[in-house]
């Protein structure tokens, strides 16, 4: 039995509940003969992948939903095996090259070249090209992006690329200039309310407005999180009345504990303790950028107004360095030391002002 977020996911562009104008533009693009490379970008949970899936159905018909999952093995120049999961139909293929780490360029080059050199075999297909969906495009290395740029130019005749990213800031300009940029903004409160009411009706119950408001406030514009919260609350309290307790994910609670450790004591021993916590989060596959953002938000809630801006400034600095460098733990730890230094200096200055 699938989760509601998958079970009630819209299958066609006409069924999407918000950004109707964007859905109409995508329908027009699918209907015209000249379909471009595209870049969908926007925050997590805004509906980028749902819109991509609906666009594929508009392009190729129901056959685009008949998926199979495969695993491909690539060999690096040093003969190291790199395994990448692939989701594909007869008309498209979906990959996440960032799974290969520093070898993402190799995946991009070999896989796209192979796809581009094979023609569309279904004579009944509406379009004569295949589509490649690249998830987490903003996590691609510079080398992979350069390889992708050349591929986009060379194989335009029988392949289209759809990129999916949270932000365009980490994509090189040549890739952005070769794509039609589609911004999928997070839904507003009323749009989320409409979707939650639709899901609850499909599931066979009425959603009280108070419960919907609480879910919307907690999800912060992330529609996927809101639907998951709705399903979890329905399991806890079938009538959805009374005080509702929306449990936070374990990793988020753990990040908040790390932030509290940073605020409560500033010492080398505490830095080592925080480092151990970071290693534990990273070993459970929590992205380092998510760790940094969650801990920084919690620290900002607990510190004085005068150093809030500095905390977030240095979080941005170390996030940039983290994306350029390779050892994420170094940059996380460096940010912790910087925050501890700012915090100690703030109290030192407060003590000095007390003597004036």
Short mmCIF file of C-alpha atoms in Angstrom, two decimals:
data_model
loop_
_atom_site.label_atom_id
_atom_site.label_comp_id
_atom_site.label_asym_id
_atom_site.label_seq_id
_atom_site.Cartn_x
_atom_site.Cartn_y
_atom_site.Cartn_z
CA UNK A 1 0.00 0.00 0.00
CA UNK A 2 1.55 3.30 -1.12
CA UNK A 3 1.73 6.56 0.80
CA UNK A 4 -0.90 9.21 0.10
CA UNK A 5 1.75 11.51 -1.37
CA UNK A 6 2.24 8.92 -4.16
CA UNK A 7 -1.26 7.42 -4.25
CA UNK A 8 -3.02 10.76 -4.86
CA UNK A 9 -0.29 12.41 -6.94
CA UNK A 10 -1.80 14.09 -10.05
CA UNK A 11 -1.07 12.24 -13.30
CA UNK A 12 -2.00 14.96 -15.81
CA UNK A 13 -1.31 18.69 -16.08
CA UNK A 14 -5.05 19.46 -15.98
CA UNK A 15 -5.32 17.82 -12.54
CA UNK A 16 -2.72 20.01 -10.82
CA UNK A 17 -4.31 22.23 -8.18
CA UNK A 18 -2.07 25.30 -8.31
CA UNK A 19 0.07 27.31 -10.77
CA UNK A 20 -2.55 26.79 -13.48
CA UNK A 21 -0.82 29.25 -15.80
CA UNK A 22 2.37 27.21 -15.63
CA UNK A 23 0.44 24.01 -16.42
CA UNK A 24 -1.10 25.66 -19.49
CA UNK A 25 2.32 26.77 -20.73
CA UNK A 26 3.70 23.25 -20.31
CA UNK A 27 0.74 21.84 -22.27
CA UNK A 28 1.44 24.29 -25.08
CA UNK A 29 5.13 23.33 -25.14
CA UNK A 30 4.28 19.63 -25.25
CA UNK A 31 1.82 20.21 -28.10
CA UNK A 32 4.22 22.21 -30.26
CA UNK A 33 6.82 20.42 -32.37
CA UNK A 34 9.87 22.22 -30.99
CA UNK A 35 10.24 21.02 -27.38
CA UNK A 36 13.34 22.61 -25.74
CA UNK A 37 15.75 21.52 -23.02
CA UNK A 38 14.19 22.58 -19.71
CA UNK A 39 15.32 23.46 -16.20
CA UNK A 40 12.73 23.13 -13.41
CA UNK A 41 13.82 24.87 -10.23
CA UNK A 42 12.21 25.75 -6.92
CA UNK A 43 12.16 24.76 -3.24
CA UNK A 44 11.75 21.18 -2.02
CA UNK A 45 8.16 19.95 -1.98
CA UNK A 46 6.90 22.55 -4.47
CA UNK A 47 5.93 19.92 -7.07
CA UNK A 48 8.78 19.99 -9.60
CA UNK A 49 8.92 16.23 -10.23
CA UNK A 50 5.13 15.95 -10.37
CA UNK A 51 5.06 18.59 -13.10
CA UNK A 52 7.86 16.88 -14.99
CA UNK A 53 5.98 13.55 -14.85
CA UNK A 54 2.78 15.20 -16.05
CA UNK A 55 4.66 16.90 -18.89
CA UNK A 56 6.09 13.52 -19.98
CA UNK A 57 2.58 12.06 -20.05
CA UNK A 58 1.48 15.02 -22.18
CA UNK A 59 4.42 14.39 -24.54
CA UNK A 60 4.27 10.60 -24.89
CA UNK A 61 0.95 9.44 -23.46
CA UNK A 62 0.32 6.87 -20.66
CA UNK A 63 3.32 4.76 -21.76
CA UNK A 64 5.64 7.21 -20.00
CA UNK A 65 4.26 5.96 -16.64
CA UNK A 66 5.29 2.33 -17.23
CA UNK A 67 8.53 2.47 -15.30
CA UNK A 68 11.25 -0.01 -14.50
CA UNK A 69 14.17 0.46 -12.11
CA UNK A 70 17.61 -0.65 -13.16
CA UNK A 71 21.15 -0.34 -11.85
CA UNK A 72 24.01 0.55 -14.15
CA UNK A 73 27.68 -0.02 -13.38
CA UNK A 74 30.29 2.36 -14.79
CA UNK A 75 34.04 1.88 -14.70
CA UNK A 76 36.23 4.81 -13.73
CA UNK A 77 39.68 5.28 -15.35
CA UNK A 78 41.16 3.55 -12.28
CA UNK A 79 38.81 0.55 -12.89
CA UNK A 80 36.67 1.42 -9.88
CA UNK A 81 33.03 0.31 -10.19
CA UNK A 82 30.44 3.07 -9.84
CA UNK A 83 26.81 1.99 -9.38
CA UNK A 84 24.00 4.36 -10.36
CA UNK A 85 20.25 3.70 -10.08
CA UNK A 86 18.19 4.45 -13.18
CA UNK A 87 14.42 4.81 -13.59
CA UNK A 88 13.27 4.46 -17.19
CA UNK A 89 10.38 3.91 -19.56
CA UNK A 90 10.39 3.40 -23.33
CA UNK A 91 10.40 7.16 -23.78
CA UNK A 92 12.57 8.61 -21.04
CA UNK A 93 15.27 7.87 -18.49
CA UNK A 94 15.73 9.42 -15.03
CA UNK A 95 19.14 9.60 -13.36
CA UNK A 96 20.77 11.23 -10.34
CA UNK A 97 24.45 11.60 -11.35
CA UNK A 98 25.38 13.21 -8.01
CA UNK A 99 25.07 9.69 -6.48
CA UNK A 100 28.39 8.95 -8.16
CA UNK A 101 30.16 11.75 -6.25
CA UNK A 102 33.27 12.99 -8.04
CA UNK A 103 32.63 10.58 -10.92
CA UNK A 104 29.39 12.27 -12.01
CA UNK A 105 31.10 13.53 -15.19
CA UNK A 106 31.74 9.94 -16.24
CA UNK A 107 28.07 9.02 -15.75
CA UNK A 108 26.92 12.08 -17.70
CA UNK A 109 29.26 11.43 -20.63
CA UNK A 110 28.74 7.69 -21.04
CA UNK A 111 25.03 7.43 -20.32
CA UNK A 112 23.90 10.44 -22.35
CA UNK A 113 26.09 9.50 -25.29
CA UNK A 114 24.61 6.00 -25.27
CA UNK A 115 21.03 7.32 -25.14
CA UNK A 116 21.64 9.94 -27.81
CA UNK A 117 23.00 7.36 -30.24
CA UNK A 118 19.84 5.20 -30.05
CA UNK A 119 16.76 6.25 -31.99
CA UNK A 120 13.20 6.20 -30.67
CA UNK A 121 11.86 2.74 -31.56
CA UNK A 122 8.13 3.25 -30.91
CA UNK A 123 6.64 4.31 -34.25
CA UNK A 124 3.39 5.35 -32.54
CA UNK A 125 5.15 7.82 -30.23
CA UNK A 126 4.02 11.43 -30.58
CA UNK A 127 7.62 12.68 -30.41
CA UNK A 128 10.72 11.33 -32.12
CA UNK A 129 13.15 12.12 -29.29
CA UNK A 130 13.94 10.60 -25.91
CA UNK A 131 13.95 12.62 -22.70
CA UNK A 132 16.64 12.46 -20.00
CA UNK A 133 15.67 13.75 -16.54
CA UNK A 134 18.62 14.74 -14.37
CA UNK A 135 17.75 15.10 -10.67
CA UNK A 136 19.74 17.28 -8.25
CA UNK A 137 21.31 19.11 -11.19
CA UNK A 138 22.61 21.82 -8.84
CA UNK A 139 24.77 19.18 -7.10
CA UNK A 140 26.71 18.34 -10.27
CA UNK A 141 30.42 19.11 -10.29
CA UNK A 142 31.82 21.74 -12.66
CA UNK A 143 33.34 19.04 -14.86
CA UNK A 144 30.01 17.24 -15.13
CA UNK A 145 28.25 20.48 -16.02
CA UNK A 146 30.83 21.20 -18.73
CA UNK A 147 30.31 17.69 -20.16
CA UNK A 148 26.53 18.18 -20.04
CA UNK A 149 26.84 21.46 -21.90
CA UNK A 150 28.64 19.80 -24.82
CA UNK A 151 26.14 16.93 -24.90
CA UNK A 152 23.17 19.34 -25.01
CA UNK A 153 24.63 20.98 -28.11
CA UNK A 154 25.72 17.83 -29.92
CA UNK A 155 22.68 15.55 -29.55
CA UNK A 156 19.78 18.04 -29.72
CA UNK A 157 18.27 16.22 -32.71
CA UNK A 158 17.09 13.07 -30.88
CA UNK A 159 17.40 13.86 -27.15
CA UNK A 160 15.95 16.46 -24.78
CA UNK A 161 17.24 17.06 -21.26
CA UNK A 162 15.07 18.12 -18.31
CA UNK A 163 17.05 19.31 -15.30
CA UNK A 164 15.54 19.40 -11.81
CA UNK A 165 17.20 21.64 -9.18
CA UNK A 166 16.42 23.54 -6.00
CA UNK A 167 18.39 26.58 -7.14
CA UNK A 168 20.00 27.92 -10.31
CA UNK A 169 22.86 29.63 -8.48
CA UNK A 170 25.22 26.64 -8.66
CA UNK A 171 24.62 25.91 -12.36
CA UNK A 172 27.02 27.36 -14.90
CA UNK A 173 25.68 30.07 -17.22
CA UNK A 174 26.07 28.06 -20.50
CA UNK A 175 23.68 25.37 -19.20
CA UNK A 176 21.11 27.93 -18.06
CA UNK A 177 21.30 29.71 -21.42
CA UNK A 178 20.55 26.44 -23.28
CA UNK A 179 17.44 25.64 -21.21
CA UNK A 180 14.00 27.08 -20.84
CA UNK A 181 13.86 28.00 -17.14
CA UNK A 182 10.64 26.94 -15.35
CA UNK A 183 10.30 28.25 -11.80
CA UNK A 184 8.00 26.15 -9.62
CA UNK A 185 7.29 28.30 -6.58
CA UNK A 186 6.14 26.90 -3.26
CA UNK A 187 2.33 26.91 -2.93
CA UNK A 188 0.76 29.51 -0.67
CA UNK A 189 -1.42 28.69 2.33
CA UNK A 190 -4.72 28.63 0.43
CA UNK A 191 -3.31 26.39 -2.31
CA UNK A 192 -1.96 23.97 0.29
CA UNK A 193 -5.36 24.02 2.01
CA UNK A 194 -7.05 23.07 -1.29
CA UNK A 195 -4.64 20.16 -1.87
CA UNK A 196 -4.99 18.85 1.69
CA UNK A 197 -8.79 18.98 1.42
CA UNK A 198 -8.60 17.13 -1.93
CA UNK A 199 -6.37 14.41 -0.45
CA UNK A 200 -8.62 14.01 2.60
CA UNK A 201 -11.72 13.69 0.39
CA UNK A 202 -9.98 11.04 -1.73
CA UNK A 203 -9.00 9.20 1.46
CA UNK A 204 -12.62 9.27 2.64
CA UNK A 205 -12.69 11.73 5.57
CA UNK A 206 -13.25 15.43 6.30
CA UNK A 207 -10.27 17.52 7.37
CA UNK A 208 -11.04 20.11 10.09
CA UNK A 209 -9.76 23.60 9.11
CA UNK A 210 -7.85 23.91 12.41
CA UNK A 211 -5.89 20.73 11.69
CA UNK A 212 -5.15 21.89 8.15
CA UNK A 213 -3.86 25.25 9.43
CA UNK A 214 -1.55 23.52 11.93
CA UNK A 215 -0.13 21.23 9.23
CA UNK A 216 0.41 24.15 6.84
CA UNK A 217 2.22 26.20 9.50
CA UNK A 218 4.50 23.29 10.34
CA UNK A 219 5.32 22.32 6.73
CA UNK A 220 6.59 25.80 5.77
CA UNK A 221 5.58 25.63 2.10
CA UNK A 222 6.66 22.01 1.57
CA UNK A 223 3.58 20.29 0.16
CA UNK A 224 5.10 16.80 0.26
CA UNK A 225 5.84 17.23 3.98
CA UNK A 226 2.29 18.53 4.56
CA UNK A 227 0.68 15.44 2.97
CA UNK A 228 2.99 13.12 4.91
CA UNK A 229 2.09 14.96 8.14
CA UNK A 230 -1.61 14.65 7.31
CA UNK A 231 -1.30 10.87 6.87
CA UNK A 232 0.73 10.50 10.08
CA UNK A 233 -1.79 12.55 12.10
CA UNK A 234 -4.68 10.55 10.67
CA UNK A 235 -3.02 7.36 11.93
CA UNK A 236 -2.47 8.89 15.39
CA UNK A 237 -5.88 10.56 15.80
CA UNK A 238 -8.52 9.25 13.33
CA UNK A 239 -10.98 12.13 14.01
CA UNK A 240 -8.20 14.82 13.86
CA UNK A 241 -9.67 16.72 16.81
CA UNK A 242 -8.16 17.94 20.05
CA UNK A 243 -4.50 18.94 20.49
CA UNK A 244 -2.48 17.60 17.56
CA UNK A 245 1.18 16.87 18.07
CA UNK A 246 3.21 16.93 14.83
CA UNK A 247 6.37 14.97 15.55
CA UNK A 248 9.59 16.29 14.06
CA UNK A 249 11.95 13.90 12.24
CA UNK A 250 14.65 12.34 14.42
CA UNK A 251 17.46 14.00 12.45
CA UNK A 252 15.92 17.46 12.97
CA UNK A 253 15.61 16.89 16.73
CA UNK A 254 19.23 15.69 16.75
CA UNK A 255 20.35 18.85 14.91
CA UNK A 256 18.58 20.98 17.51
CA UNK A 257 20.46 19.12 20.26
CA UNK A 258 23.73 19.88 18.47
CA UNK A 259 22.82 23.58 18.35
CA UNK A 260 22.03 23.54 22.07
CA UNK A 261 25.45 21.97 22.75
CA UNK A 262 27.15 24.80 20.82
CA UNK A 263 25.30 27.47 22.84
CA UNK A 264 25.70 25.85 26.25
CA UNK A 265 29.51 25.58 26.23
CA UNK A 266 32.40 26.86 24.10
CA UNK A 267 35.49 24.71 24.54
CA UNK A 268 37.75 22.33 22.55
CA UNK A 269 36.10 19.35 24.28
CA UNK A 270 32.67 20.57 23.15
CA UNK A 271 33.96 20.98 19.57
CA UNK A 272 35.05 17.32 19.60
CA UNK A 273 31.64 16.29 20.95
CA UNK A 274 29.84 18.26 18.23
CA UNK A 275 32.12 16.73 15.58
CA UNK A 276 31.07 13.26 16.71
CA UNK A 277 27.39 14.27 16.39
CA UNK A 278 28.03 15.59 12.87
CA UNK A 279 29.69 12.32 11.86
CA UNK A 280 26.64 10.45 13.11
CA UNK A 281 24.27 12.65 11.07
CA UNK A 282 26.42 12.31 7.94
CA UNK A 283 26.60 8.53 8.35
CA UNK A 284 22.78 8.47 8.28
CA UNK A 285 22.86 10.21 4.86
CA UNK A 286 21.63 13.62 6.05
CA UNK A 287 23.07 16.14 3.51
CA UNK A 288 25.71 18.41 5.06
CA UNK A 289 23.98 21.55 3.72
CA UNK A 290 20.74 20.50 5.45
CA UNK A 291 22.64 19.87 8.69
CA UNK A 292 24.26 23.31 8.53
CA UNK A 293 20.99 25.11 7.77
CA UNK A 294 19.01 23.30 10.49
CA UNK A 295 21.66 23.83 13.19
CA UNK A 296 22.18 27.48 12.14
CA UNK A 297 18.44 28.22 12.31
CA UNK A 298 18.28 26.77 15.81
CA UNK A 299 21.36 28.73 16.95
CA UNK A 300 19.86 31.97 15.59
CA UNK A 301 16.68 31.33 17.62
CA UNK A 302 18.73 31.14 20.83
CA UNK A 303 21.37 33.87 20.49
CA UNK A 304 21.20 37.61 21.01
CA UNK A 305 20.02 39.90 18.19
CA UNK A 306 23.47 41.49 17.83
CA UNK A 307 25.17 38.31 16.57
CA UNK A 308 22.32 36.69 14.60
CA UNK A 309 23.43 38.29 11.34
CA UNK A 310 27.04 37.15 11.89
CA UNK A 311 25.96 33.55 12.58
CA UNK A 312 24.00 33.38 9.31
CA UNK A 313 26.75 35.21 7.38
CA UNK A 314 29.34 32.63 8.39
CA UNK A 315 26.89 29.79 7.72
CA UNK A 316 26.60 31.09 4.14
CA UNK A 317 30.40 31.40 3.85
CA UNK A 318 31.06 27.86 5.03
CA UNK A 319 28.22 26.45 2.92
CA UNK A 320 29.91 27.94 -0.16
CA UNK A 321 33.27 26.48 0.87
CA UNK A 322 31.59 23.13 1.54
CA UNK A 323 30.26 22.99 -2.01
CA UNK A 324 33.68 23.77 -3.47
CA UNK A 325 35.66 21.46 -1.17
CA UNK A 326 35.41 17.72 -0.63
CA UNK A 327 35.64 17.06 3.14
CA UNK A 328 32.31 18.37 4.43
CA UNK A 329 33.09 17.75 8.11
CA UNK A 330 35.97 20.28 8.02
CA UNK A 331 33.65 23.09 7.00
CA UNK A 332 30.91 22.12 9.45
CA UNK A 333 33.44 22.06 12.26
CA UNK A 334 35.01 25.36 11.16
CA UNK A 335 31.58 27.00 11.30
CA UNK A 336 30.99 25.64 14.81
CA UNK A 337 34.34 27.06 16.00
CA UNK A 338 33.48 30.42 14.40
CA UNK A 339 30.08 30.54 16.12
CA UNK A 340 31.63 29.63 19.46
CA UNK A 341 34.19 32.41 18.98
CA UNK A 342 31.46 34.95 18.17
CA UNK A 343 29.43 33.84 21.19
CA UNK A 344 32.38 34.08 23.61
CA UNK A 345 33.42 37.49 22.28
CA UNK A 346 29.85 38.73 22.69
CA UNK A 347 29.79 37.80 26.38
CA UNK A 348 33.32 39.12 26.87
CA UNK A 349 32.26 42.50 25.46
CA UNK A 350 29.17 42.42 27.69
CA UNK A 351 31.36 41.85 30.74
CA UNK A 352 33.67 44.71 29.78
CA UNK A 353 30.72 47.07 29.27
CA UNK A 354 29.61 46.22 32.81
CA UNK A 355 32.82 47.79 34.17
CA UNK A 356 32.24 51.10 32.37
#
